[in-house]
CSV table of C-alpha atoms and ligand atoms in Angstrom, one decimal:
chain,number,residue,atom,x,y,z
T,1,UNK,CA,98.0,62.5,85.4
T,2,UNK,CA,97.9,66.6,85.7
T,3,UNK,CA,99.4,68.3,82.8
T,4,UNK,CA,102.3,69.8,82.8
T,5,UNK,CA,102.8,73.0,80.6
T,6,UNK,CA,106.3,74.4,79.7
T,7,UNK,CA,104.7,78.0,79.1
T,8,UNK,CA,105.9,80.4,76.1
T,9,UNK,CA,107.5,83.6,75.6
T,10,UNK,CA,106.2,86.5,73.7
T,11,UNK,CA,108.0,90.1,72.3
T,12,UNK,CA,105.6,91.6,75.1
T,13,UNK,CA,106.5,89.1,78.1
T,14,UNK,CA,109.9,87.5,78.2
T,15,UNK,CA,109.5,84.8,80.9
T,16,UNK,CA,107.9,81.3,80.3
T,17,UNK,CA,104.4,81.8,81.1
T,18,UNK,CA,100.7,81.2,80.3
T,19,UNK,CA,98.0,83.2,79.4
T,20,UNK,CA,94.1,82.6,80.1
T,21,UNK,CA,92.0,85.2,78.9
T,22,UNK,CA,94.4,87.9,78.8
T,23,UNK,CA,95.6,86.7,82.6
T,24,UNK,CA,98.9,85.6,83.2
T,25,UNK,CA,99.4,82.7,85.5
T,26,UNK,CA,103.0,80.3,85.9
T,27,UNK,CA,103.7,78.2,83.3
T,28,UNK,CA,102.8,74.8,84.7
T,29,UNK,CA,99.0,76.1,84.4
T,30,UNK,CA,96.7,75.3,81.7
T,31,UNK,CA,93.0,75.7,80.8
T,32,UNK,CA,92.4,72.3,82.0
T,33,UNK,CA,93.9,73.2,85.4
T,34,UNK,CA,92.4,76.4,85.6
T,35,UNK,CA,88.9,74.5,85.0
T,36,UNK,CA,89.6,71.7,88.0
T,37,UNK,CA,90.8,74.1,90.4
T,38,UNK,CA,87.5,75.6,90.1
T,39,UNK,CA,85.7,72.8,90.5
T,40,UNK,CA,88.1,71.6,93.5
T,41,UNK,CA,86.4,69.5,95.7
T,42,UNK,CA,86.1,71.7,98.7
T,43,UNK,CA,85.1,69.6,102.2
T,44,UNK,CA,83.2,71.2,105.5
T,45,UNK,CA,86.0,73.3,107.7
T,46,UNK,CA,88.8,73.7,104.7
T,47,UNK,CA,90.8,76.9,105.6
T,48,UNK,CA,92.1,78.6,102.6
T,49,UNK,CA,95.3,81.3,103.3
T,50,UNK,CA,94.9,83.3,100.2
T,51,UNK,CA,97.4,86.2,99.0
T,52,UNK,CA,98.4,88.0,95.9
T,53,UNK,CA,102.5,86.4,95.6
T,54,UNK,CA,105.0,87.7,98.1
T,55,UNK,CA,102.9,88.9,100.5
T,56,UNK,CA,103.8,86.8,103.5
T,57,UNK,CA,102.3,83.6,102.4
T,58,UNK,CA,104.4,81.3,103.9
T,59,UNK,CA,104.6,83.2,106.9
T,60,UNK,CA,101.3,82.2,107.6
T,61,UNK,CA,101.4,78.9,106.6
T,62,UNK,CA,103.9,78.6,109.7
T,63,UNK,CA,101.7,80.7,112.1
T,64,UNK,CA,98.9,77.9,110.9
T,65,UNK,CA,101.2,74.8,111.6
T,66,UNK,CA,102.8,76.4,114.9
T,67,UNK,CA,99.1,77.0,116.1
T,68,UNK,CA,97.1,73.6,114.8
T,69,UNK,CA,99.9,71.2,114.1
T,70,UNK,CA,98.2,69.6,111.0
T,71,UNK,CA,99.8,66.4,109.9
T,72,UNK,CA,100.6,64.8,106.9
T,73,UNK,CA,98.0,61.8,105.2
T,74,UNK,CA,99.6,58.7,105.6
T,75,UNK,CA,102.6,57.7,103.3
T,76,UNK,CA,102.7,61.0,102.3
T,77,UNK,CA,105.9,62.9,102.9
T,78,UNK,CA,106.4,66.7,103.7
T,79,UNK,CA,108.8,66.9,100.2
T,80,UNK,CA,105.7,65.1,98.6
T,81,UNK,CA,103.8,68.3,98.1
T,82,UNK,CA,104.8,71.9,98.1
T,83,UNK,CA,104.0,73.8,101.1
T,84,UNK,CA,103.6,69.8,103.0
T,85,UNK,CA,101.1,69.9,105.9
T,86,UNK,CA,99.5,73.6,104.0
T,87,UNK,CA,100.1,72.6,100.6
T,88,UNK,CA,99.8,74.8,97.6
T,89,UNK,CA,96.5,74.3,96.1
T,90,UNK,CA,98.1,75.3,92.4
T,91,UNK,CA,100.5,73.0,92.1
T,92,UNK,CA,99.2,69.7,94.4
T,93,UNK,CA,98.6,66.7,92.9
T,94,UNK,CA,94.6,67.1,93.9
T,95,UNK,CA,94.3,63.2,94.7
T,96,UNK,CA,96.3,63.8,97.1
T,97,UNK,CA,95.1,67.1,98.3
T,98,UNK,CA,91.7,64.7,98.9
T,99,UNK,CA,93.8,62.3,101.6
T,100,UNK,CA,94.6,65.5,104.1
T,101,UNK,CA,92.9,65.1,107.1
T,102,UNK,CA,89.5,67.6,108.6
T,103,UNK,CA,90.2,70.7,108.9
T,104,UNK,CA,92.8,70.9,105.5
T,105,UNK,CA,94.9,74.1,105.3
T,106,UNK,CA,95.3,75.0,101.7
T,107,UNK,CA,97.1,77.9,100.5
T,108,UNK,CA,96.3,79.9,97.3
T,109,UNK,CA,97.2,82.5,95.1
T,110,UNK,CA,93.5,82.7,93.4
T,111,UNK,CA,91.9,85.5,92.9
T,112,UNK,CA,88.4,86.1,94.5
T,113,UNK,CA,86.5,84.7,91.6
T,114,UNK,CA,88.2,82.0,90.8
T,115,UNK,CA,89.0,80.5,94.6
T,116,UNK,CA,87.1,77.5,95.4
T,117,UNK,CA,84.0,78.1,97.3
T,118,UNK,CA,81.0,76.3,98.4
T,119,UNK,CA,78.1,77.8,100.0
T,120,UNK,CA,76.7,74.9,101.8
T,121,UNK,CA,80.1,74.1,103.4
T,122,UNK,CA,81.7,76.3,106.4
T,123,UNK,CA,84.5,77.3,104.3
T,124,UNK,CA,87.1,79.9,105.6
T,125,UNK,CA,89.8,82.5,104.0
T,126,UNK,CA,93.0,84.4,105.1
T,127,UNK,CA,93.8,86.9,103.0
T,128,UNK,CA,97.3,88.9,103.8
T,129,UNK,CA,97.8,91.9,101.7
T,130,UNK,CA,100.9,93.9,101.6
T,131,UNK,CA,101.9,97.0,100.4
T,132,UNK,CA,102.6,96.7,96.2
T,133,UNK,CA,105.9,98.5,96.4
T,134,UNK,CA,107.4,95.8,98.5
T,135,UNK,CA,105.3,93.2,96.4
T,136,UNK,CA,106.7,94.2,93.2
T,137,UNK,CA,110.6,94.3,94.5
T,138,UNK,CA,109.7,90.8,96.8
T,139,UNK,CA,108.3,89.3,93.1
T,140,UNK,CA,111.0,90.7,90.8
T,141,UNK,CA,113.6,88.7,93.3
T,142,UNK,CA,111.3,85.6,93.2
T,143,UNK,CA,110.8,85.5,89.2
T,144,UNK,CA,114.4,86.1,88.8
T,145,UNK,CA,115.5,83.0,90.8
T,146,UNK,CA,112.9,80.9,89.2
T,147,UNK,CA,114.4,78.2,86.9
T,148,UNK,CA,111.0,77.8,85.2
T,149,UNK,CA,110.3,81.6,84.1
T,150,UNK,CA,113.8,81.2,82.4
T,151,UNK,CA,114.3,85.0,82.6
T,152,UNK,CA,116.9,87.5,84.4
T,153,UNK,CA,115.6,90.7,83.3
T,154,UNK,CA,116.6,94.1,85.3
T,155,UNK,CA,114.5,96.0,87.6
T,156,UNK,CA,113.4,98.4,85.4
T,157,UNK,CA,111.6,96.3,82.8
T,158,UNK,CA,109.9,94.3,85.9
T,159,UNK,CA,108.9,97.3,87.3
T,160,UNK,CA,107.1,97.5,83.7
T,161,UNK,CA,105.6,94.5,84.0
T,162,UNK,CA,104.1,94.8,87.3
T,163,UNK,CA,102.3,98.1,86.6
T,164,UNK,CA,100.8,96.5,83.4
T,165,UNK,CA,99.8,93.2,85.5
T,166,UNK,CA,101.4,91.1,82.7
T,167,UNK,CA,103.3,88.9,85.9
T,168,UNK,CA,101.8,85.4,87.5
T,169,UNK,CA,98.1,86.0,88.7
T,170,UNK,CA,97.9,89.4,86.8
T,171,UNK,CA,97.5,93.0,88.1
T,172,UNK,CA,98.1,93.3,92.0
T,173,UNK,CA,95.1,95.9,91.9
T,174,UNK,CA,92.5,94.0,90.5
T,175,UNK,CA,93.7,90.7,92.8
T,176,UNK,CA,93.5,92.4,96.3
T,177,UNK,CA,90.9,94.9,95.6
T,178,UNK,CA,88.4,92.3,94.9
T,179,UNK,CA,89.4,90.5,98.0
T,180,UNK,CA,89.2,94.1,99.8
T,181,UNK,CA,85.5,94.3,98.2
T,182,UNK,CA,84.3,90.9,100.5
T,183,UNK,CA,86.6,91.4,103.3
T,184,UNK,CA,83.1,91.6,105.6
T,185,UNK,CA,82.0,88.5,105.0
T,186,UNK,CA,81.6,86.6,107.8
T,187,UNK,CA,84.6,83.9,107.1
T,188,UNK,CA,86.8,86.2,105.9
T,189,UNK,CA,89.8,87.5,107.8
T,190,UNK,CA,92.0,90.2,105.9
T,191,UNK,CA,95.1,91.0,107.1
T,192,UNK,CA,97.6,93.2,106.2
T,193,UNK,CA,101.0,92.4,106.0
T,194,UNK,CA,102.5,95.7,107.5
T,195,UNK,CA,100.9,95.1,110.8
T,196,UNK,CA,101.8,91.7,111.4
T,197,UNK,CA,105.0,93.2,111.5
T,198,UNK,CA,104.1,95.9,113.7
T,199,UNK,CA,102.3,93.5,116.4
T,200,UNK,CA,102.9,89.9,116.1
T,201,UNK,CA,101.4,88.7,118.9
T,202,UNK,CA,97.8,90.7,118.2
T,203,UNK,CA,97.8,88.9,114.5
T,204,UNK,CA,98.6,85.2,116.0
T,205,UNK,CA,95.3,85.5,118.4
T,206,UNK,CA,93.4,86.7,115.8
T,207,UNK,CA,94.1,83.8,113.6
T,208,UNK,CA,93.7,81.6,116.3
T,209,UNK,CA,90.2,83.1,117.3
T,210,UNK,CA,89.4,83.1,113.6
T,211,UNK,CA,89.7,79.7,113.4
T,212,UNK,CA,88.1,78.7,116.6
T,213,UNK,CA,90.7,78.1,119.1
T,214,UNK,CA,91.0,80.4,122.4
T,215,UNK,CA,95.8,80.2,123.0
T,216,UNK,CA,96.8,81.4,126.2
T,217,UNK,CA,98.9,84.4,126.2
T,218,UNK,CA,101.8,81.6,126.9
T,219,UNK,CA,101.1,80.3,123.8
T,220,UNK,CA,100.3,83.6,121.6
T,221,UNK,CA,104.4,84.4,122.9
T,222,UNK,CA,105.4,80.7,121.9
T,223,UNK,CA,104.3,81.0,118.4
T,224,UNK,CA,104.8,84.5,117.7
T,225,UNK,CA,108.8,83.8,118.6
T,226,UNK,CA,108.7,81.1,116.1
T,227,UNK,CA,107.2,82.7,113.7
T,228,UNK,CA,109.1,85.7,113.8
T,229,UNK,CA,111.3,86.6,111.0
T,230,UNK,CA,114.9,85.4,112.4
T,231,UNK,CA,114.0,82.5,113.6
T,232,UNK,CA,112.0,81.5,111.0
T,233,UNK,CA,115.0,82.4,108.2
T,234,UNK,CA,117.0,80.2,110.1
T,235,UNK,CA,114.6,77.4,109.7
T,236,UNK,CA,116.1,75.2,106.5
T,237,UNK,CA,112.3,73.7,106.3
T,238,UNK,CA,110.5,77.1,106.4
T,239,UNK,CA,112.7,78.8,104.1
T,240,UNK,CA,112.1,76.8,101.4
T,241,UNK,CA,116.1,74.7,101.6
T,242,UNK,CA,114.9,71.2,100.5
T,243,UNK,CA,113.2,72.4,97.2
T,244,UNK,CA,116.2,74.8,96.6
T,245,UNK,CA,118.4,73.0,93.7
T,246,UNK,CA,114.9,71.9,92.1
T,247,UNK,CA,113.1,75.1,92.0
T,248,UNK,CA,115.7,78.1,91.5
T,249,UNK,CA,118.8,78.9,89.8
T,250,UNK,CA,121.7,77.7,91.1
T,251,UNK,CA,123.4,81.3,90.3
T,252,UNK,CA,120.8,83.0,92.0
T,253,UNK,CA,121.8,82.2,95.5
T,254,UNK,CA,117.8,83.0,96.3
T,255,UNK,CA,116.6,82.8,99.9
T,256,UNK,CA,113.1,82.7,100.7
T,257,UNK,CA,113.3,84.3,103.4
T,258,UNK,CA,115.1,87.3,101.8
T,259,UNK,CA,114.6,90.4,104.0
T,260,UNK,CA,111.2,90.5,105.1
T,261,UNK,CA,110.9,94.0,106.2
T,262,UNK,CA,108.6,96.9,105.5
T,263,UNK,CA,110.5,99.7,102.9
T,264,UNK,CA,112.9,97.4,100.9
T,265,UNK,CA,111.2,99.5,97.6
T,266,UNK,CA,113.4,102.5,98.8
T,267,UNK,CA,116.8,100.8,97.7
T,268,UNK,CA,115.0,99.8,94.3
T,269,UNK,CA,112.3,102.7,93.2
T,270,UNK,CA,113.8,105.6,91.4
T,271,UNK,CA,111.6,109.3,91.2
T,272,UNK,CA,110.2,108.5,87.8
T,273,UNK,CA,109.1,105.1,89.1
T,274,UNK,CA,107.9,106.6,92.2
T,275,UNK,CA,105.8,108.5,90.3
T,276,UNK,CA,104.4,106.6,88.0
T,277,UNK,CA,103.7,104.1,90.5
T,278,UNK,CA,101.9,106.9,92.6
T,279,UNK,CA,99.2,108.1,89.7
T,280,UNK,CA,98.4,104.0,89.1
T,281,UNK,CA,97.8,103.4,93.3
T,282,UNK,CA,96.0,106.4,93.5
T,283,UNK,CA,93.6,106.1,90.6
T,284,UNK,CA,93.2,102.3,91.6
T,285,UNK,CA,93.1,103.4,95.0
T,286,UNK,CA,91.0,105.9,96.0
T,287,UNK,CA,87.7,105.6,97.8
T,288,UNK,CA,88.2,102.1,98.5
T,289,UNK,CA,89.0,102.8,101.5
T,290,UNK,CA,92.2,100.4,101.4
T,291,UNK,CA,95.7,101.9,101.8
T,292,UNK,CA,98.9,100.6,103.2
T,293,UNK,CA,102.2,102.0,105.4
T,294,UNK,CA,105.0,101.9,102.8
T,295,UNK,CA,107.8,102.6,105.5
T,296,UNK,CA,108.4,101.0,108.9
X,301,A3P,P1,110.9,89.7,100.9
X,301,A3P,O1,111.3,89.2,99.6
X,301,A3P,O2,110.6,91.2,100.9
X,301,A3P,O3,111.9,89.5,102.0
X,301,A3P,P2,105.3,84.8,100.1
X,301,A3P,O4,105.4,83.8,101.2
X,301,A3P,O5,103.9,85.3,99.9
X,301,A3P,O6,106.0,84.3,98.9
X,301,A3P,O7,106.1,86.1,100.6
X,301,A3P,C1,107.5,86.1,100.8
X,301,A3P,C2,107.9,87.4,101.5
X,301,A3P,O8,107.4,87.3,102.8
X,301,A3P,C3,109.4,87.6,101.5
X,301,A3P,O9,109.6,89.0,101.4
X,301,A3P,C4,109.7,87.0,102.8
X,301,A3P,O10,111.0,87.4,103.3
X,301,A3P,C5,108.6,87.5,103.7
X,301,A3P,N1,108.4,86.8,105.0
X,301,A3P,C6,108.3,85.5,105.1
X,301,A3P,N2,108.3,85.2,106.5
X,301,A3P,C7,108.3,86.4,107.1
X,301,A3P,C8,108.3,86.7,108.5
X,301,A3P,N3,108.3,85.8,109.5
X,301,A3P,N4,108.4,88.0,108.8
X,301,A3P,C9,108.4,89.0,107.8
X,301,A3P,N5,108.4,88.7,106.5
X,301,A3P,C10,108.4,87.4,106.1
């Protein structure tokens, strides 16, 4: 039976969380799950989609069903499991995770050192990165609506929060730089978030050819379309609807799908925050040769 943690509040943090060496992750997490995510039982031809939060996670997740159709084990349901036929490594029930079918779909928040990896086994990664401005307004949305943080603070003490990398899976920096550090390895595709937008189409092929499979161009349109942003708000199952009452505030009238564009930071950031964001991304930044578009 996995643990479940209620988390704890602190004069420095004021949503539920839990702390693990000075990182914070969600408050369902504990040491104990920490340590048997690590030692996850990864199988040949597992694909992990990997992402710091809000960075188009579930977007992928539908460009990975709409391409490869995986299916749920038997007498499993899709409301079983978050995330259903690409479930959420965190938070599955890991017995269950064993019953998916070859080649499993797992998504992750991780970071690089702690992801499950085997060397001996053909195992592949996704990782989408997105620019942190939009991150940090996408996340202060998300951690307002979420009944288990407990918290409805403003903008400004977020903005706080994510600069100091006291939110769920710690400082953005340190999370996508050391993904940025191994993006040559062989079976690791990094995307970035900002030109899936830009070119669809380009990013769905890539996946595809990533993982193995050669679409027609009829097909590349097909999914692209139903991936798109529109179509897939619409969606009651992609946006999230059938966890809604369970996993955020009533009050918050949150959509998943919220806005999805590049720039939102504009209606949120004032000068001083500007600012002060600017001297952390460039010090964190530079000569790493990674660097985003923050406006459409
Ligand atoms: P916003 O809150 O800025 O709208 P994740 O899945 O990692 O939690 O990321 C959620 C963010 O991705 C949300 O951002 C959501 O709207 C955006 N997103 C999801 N599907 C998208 C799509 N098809 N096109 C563009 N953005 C999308």
């Amino acid at each position: 039976m996995q643990e479940i943690n209620q988390g704890y509040k602190t004069e420095e943090i004021k949503f539920l969380h839990f702390r693990m060496d000075g990182l914070i992750l969600f408050p369902y997490m504990s040491e104990q799950r920490v340590k048997d995510l690590t030692k996850f039982a990864t199988k040949p031809g597992d694909v992990f989609i990997v992402t710091y939060p809000k960075s188009g996670t579930v977007w992928m997740t539908q460009i990975i069903k709409e391409i490869f159709n995986p299916v749920m084990p038997e007498g499993l349901e899709e409301e079983d499991i978050i995330g259903g036929r690409v479930p959420f490594l965190e938070e599955a029930n890991l017995a269950q995770l064993d019953r998916y079918q070859y080649p499993r779909y797992i998504y992750s928040h991780l970071s690089y050192s702690l992801i499950p990896y085997n060397s001996e086994q053909e195992l592949k990664y996704i990782f989408i990165a997105r620019n942190p401005r939009d991150v940090a307004v996408s996340y202060f949305h998300f951690m307002r609506a979420l009944k288990e943080l407990d918290w409805d603070g403003t903008w400004e003490e977020y903005f706080q929060y994510f600069l100091k990398g006291t939110v769920p899976y710690g400082s953005y920096f340190d999370h996508i730089l050391e993904w940025w550090e191994n993006k040559d390895q062989r079976n690791l595709l990094f995307i970035k978030y900002e030109d899936m937008k830009k070119d669809l189409e380009s990013h769905v092929k890539k996946v595809a050819n990533f993982l193995g499979e050669n679409l027609s161009s009829q097909e590349v349109k097909r999914v692209s379309e139903a991936c798109n942003f529109s179509n897939m708000k619409a969606d009651p199952r992609t946006n999230n609807d059938r966890y809604h009452d369970k996993i955020y505030k009533q009050e918050s009238k949150f959509s998943f799908m919220r806005k999805g564009v590049v720039g939102d930071w504009q209606n949120y950031f004032s000068e001083e925050q500007l600012e002060e964001f600017n001297k952390l991304y460039t010090s964190r930044m530079v000569s790493t040769g990674l660097d985003f578009e923050f406006i459409a």
